[in-house]
Coordinates of C-alpha atoms in Angstrom, one line a residue:
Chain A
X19 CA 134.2 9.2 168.9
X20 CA 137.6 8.1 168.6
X21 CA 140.3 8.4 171.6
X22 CA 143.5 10.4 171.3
X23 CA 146.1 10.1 174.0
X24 CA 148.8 12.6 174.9
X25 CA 151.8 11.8 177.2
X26 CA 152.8 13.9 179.2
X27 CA 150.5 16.1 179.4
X28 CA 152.5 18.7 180.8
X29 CA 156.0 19.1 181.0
X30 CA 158.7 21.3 182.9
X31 CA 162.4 21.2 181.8
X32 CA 165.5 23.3 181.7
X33 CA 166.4 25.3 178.5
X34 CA 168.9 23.1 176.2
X35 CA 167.1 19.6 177.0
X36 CA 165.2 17.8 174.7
X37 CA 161.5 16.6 175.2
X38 CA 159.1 13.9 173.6
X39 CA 155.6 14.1 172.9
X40 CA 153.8 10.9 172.4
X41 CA 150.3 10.8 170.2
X42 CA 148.5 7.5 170.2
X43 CA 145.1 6.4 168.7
X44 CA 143.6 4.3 171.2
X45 CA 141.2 3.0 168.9
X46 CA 142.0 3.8 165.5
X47 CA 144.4 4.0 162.3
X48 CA 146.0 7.2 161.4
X49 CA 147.1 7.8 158.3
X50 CA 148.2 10.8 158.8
X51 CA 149.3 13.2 161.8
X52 CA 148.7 16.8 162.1
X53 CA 150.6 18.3 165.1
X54 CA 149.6 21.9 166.1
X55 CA 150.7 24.3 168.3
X56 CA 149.3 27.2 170.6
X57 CA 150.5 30.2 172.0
X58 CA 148.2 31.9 174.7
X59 CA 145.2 33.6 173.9
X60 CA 146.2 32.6 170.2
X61 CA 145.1 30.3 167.3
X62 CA 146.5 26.7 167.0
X63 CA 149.0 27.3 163.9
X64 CA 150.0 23.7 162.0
X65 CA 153.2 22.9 162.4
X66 CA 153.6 20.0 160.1
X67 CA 151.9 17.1 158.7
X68 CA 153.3 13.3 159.0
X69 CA 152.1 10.3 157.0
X70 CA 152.8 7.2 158.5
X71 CA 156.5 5.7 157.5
X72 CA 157.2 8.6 155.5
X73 CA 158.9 12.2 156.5
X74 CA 157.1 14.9 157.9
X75 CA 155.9 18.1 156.1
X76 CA 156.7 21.4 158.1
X77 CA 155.2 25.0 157.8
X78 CA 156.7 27.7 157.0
X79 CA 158.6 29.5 159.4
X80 CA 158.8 25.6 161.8
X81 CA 162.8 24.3 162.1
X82 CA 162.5 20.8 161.2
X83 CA 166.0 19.7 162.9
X84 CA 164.2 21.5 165.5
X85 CA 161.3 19.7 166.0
X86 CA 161.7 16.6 164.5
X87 CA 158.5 14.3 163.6
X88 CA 158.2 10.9 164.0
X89 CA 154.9 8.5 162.7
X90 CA 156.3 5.1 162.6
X91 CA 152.9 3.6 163.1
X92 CA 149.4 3.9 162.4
X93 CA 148.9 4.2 166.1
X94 CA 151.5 6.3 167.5
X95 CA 153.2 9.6 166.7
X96 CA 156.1 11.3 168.4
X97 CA 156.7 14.8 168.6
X98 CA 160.5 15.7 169.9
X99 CA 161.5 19.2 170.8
X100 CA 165.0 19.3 170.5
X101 CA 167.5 22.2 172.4
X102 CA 164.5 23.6 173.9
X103 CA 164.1 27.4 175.3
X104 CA 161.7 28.9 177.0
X105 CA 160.0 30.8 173.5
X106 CA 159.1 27.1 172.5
X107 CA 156.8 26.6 175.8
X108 CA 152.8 26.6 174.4
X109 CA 150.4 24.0 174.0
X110 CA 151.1 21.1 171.6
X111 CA 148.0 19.4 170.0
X112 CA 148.2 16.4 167.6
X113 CA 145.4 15.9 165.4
X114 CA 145.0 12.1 163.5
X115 CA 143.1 11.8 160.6
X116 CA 141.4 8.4 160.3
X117 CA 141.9 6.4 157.5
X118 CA 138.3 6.1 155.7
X119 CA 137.4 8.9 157.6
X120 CA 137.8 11.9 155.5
X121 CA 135.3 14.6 157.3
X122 CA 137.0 13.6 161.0
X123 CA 139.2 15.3 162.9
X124 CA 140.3 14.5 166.6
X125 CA 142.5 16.0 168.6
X126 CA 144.4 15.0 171.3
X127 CA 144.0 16.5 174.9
X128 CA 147.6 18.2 173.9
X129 CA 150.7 18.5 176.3
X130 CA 151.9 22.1 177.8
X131 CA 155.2 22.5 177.8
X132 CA 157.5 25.1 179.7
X133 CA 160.5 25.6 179.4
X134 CA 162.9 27.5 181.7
Chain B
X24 CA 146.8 32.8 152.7
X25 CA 143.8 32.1 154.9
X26 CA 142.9 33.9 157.6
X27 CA 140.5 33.5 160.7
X28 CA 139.2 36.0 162.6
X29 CA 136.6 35.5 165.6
X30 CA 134.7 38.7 167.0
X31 CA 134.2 39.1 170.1
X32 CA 137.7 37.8 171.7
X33 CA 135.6 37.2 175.2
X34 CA 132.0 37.1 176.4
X35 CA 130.1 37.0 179.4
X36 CA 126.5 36.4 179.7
X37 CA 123.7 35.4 182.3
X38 CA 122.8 31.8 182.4
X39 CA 119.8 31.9 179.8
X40 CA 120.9 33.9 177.6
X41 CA 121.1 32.7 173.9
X42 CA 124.9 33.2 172.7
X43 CA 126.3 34.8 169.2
X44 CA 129.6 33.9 168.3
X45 CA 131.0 35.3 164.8
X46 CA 133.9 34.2 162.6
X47 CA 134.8 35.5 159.2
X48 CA 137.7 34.0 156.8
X49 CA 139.5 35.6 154.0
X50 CA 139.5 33.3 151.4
X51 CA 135.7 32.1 150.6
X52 CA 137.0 29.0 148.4
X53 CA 136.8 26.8 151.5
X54 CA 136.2 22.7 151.9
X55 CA 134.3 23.1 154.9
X56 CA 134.1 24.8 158.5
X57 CA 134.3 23.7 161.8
X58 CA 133.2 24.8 165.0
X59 CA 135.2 23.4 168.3
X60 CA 134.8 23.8 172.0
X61 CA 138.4 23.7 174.3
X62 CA 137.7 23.9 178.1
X63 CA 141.3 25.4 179.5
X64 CA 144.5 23.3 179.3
X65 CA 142.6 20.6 177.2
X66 CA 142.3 19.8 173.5
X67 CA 139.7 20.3 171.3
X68 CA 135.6 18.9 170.6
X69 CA 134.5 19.3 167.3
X70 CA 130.4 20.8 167.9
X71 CA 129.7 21.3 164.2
X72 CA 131.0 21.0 160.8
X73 CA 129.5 22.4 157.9
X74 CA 130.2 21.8 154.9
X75 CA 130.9 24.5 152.1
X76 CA 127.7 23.4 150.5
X77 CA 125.8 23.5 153.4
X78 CA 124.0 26.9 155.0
X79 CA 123.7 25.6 158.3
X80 CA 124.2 22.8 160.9
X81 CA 122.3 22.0 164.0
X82 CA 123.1 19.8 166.9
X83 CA 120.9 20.1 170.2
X84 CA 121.1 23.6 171.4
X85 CA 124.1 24.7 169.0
X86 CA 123.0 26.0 165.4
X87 CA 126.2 27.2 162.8
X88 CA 125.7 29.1 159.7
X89 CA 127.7 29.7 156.9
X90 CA 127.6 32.4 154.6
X91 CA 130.7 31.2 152.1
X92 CA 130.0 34.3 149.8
X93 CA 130.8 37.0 152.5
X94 CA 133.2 34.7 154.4
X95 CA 131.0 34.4 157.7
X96 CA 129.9 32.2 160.2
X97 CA 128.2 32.2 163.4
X98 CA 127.4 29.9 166.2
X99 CA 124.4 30.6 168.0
X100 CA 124.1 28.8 171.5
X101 CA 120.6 29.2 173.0
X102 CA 119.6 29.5 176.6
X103 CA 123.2 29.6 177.6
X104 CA 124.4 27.7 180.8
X105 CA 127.1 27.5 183.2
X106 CA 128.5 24.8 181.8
X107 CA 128.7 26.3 178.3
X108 CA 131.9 28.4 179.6
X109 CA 134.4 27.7 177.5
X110 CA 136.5 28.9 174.2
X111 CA 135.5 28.3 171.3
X112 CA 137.3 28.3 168.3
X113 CA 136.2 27.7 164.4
X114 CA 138.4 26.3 161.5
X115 CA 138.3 26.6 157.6
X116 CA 139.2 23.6 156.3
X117 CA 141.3 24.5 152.5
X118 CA 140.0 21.4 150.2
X119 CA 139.1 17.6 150.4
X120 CA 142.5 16.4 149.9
X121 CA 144.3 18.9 152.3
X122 CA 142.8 18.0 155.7
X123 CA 144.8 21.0 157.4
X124 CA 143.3 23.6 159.1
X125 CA 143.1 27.4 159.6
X126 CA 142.0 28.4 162.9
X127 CA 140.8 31.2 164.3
X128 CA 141.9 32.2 168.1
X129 CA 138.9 31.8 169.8
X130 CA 136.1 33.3 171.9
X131 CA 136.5 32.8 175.1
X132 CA 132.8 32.7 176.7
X133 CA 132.0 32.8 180.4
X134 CA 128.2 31.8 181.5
X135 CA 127.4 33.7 184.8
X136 CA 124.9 31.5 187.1

């Protein structure tokens, strides 16, 4: 199958600082980026989808200034959290759809963030 | 809007015994369904997908079903083992040019030795 990378894959930081999230396809060309998010004991809910060199799509109720998308490359997302607070700490997955590929979808280990 | 319900939330079961895992979705005009596997503080496996064509899938000791009419699906996992521990979650994808998915939150299963 095809390798997704994460970094980091967990992160502490104060409320009011801003964090990255890095998603790389180790092996493969994504089109497009589907980054997810995952409260405990809860479903992963989409936050948006990014095609590579254009903006991102967001889901309703998800700040875009807040959490601002980048897919630069076929190899390499980035996922910023800007401003943080604590009620932004959960699991966040990113999901690349290969090009070709239509059926497959991989997932990346995700990174946990908290926020205090 | 689509939504994904799994029944029960947890499980736990001697090693050996065969597993039953449900999942039901609102909205029956689905692409296809997924069944995934997430070990704690880790990402997802996809086990099986089915298509919305298909009645079933099979891989090893996993079979899925899929009942698109009533809006069901179940994993079974026979002859469970320790090592099966684990939450697993299914997903509805919508249609072939909409890759996104709905997920459900999971069954959290715990294999006893």
């Amino acid at each position: 199958g095809a390798v997704v990378s994460q970094h980091p894959s967990w992160v502490i930081c104060k409320s009011g600082t801003s964090v990255k999230i890095e998603c790389r396809s180790l092996d493969f060309q994504a089109t497009t980026m589907f980054w997810y998010r995952q409260f405990p004991k809860q479903s992963l809910m989409l936050m948006a989808t990014s095609n590579e060199g254009s903006k991102a799509t967001y889901e309703q109720g998800v700040e875009k200034d807040k959490f601002l998308i980048n897919h630069a490359s076929l190899t390499l997302s980035t996922l910023t959290v800007t401003s943080a607070h604590p009620e932004d700490s959960s699991f966040y997955i990113c999901s690349p759809r290969l090009a070709g590929r239509k059926e497959t979808q991989y997932f990346g280990p995700g990174t946990r963030l908290l926020v205090l | 809007k689509q939504e994904v319900t799994q029944i029960p939330a947890a499980l736990s079961v001697p090693e050996g015994e065969n597993l039953v895992l449900n999942c039901s979705f609102t909205d029956s005009a689905i692409y296809n369904l997924q069944w995934f596997r997430q070990d704690p503080g880790k990402g997802l496996t996809s086990l099986l997908l089915i298509q919305s064509s298909q009645r079933e899938q099979t891989s090893g000791r996993l079979n899925a079903s899929l009942d698109k009419s009533s809006g069901r699906s179940t994993l079974y996992i026979a002859a469970s083992q320790p090592g099966d521990s684990a939450t697993y979650l299914c997903a509805v994808g919508k249609s072939s040019n909409d890759y996104k998915l709905s997920f459900g939150a999971g069954t959290t299963v715990t294999v006893r030795a």
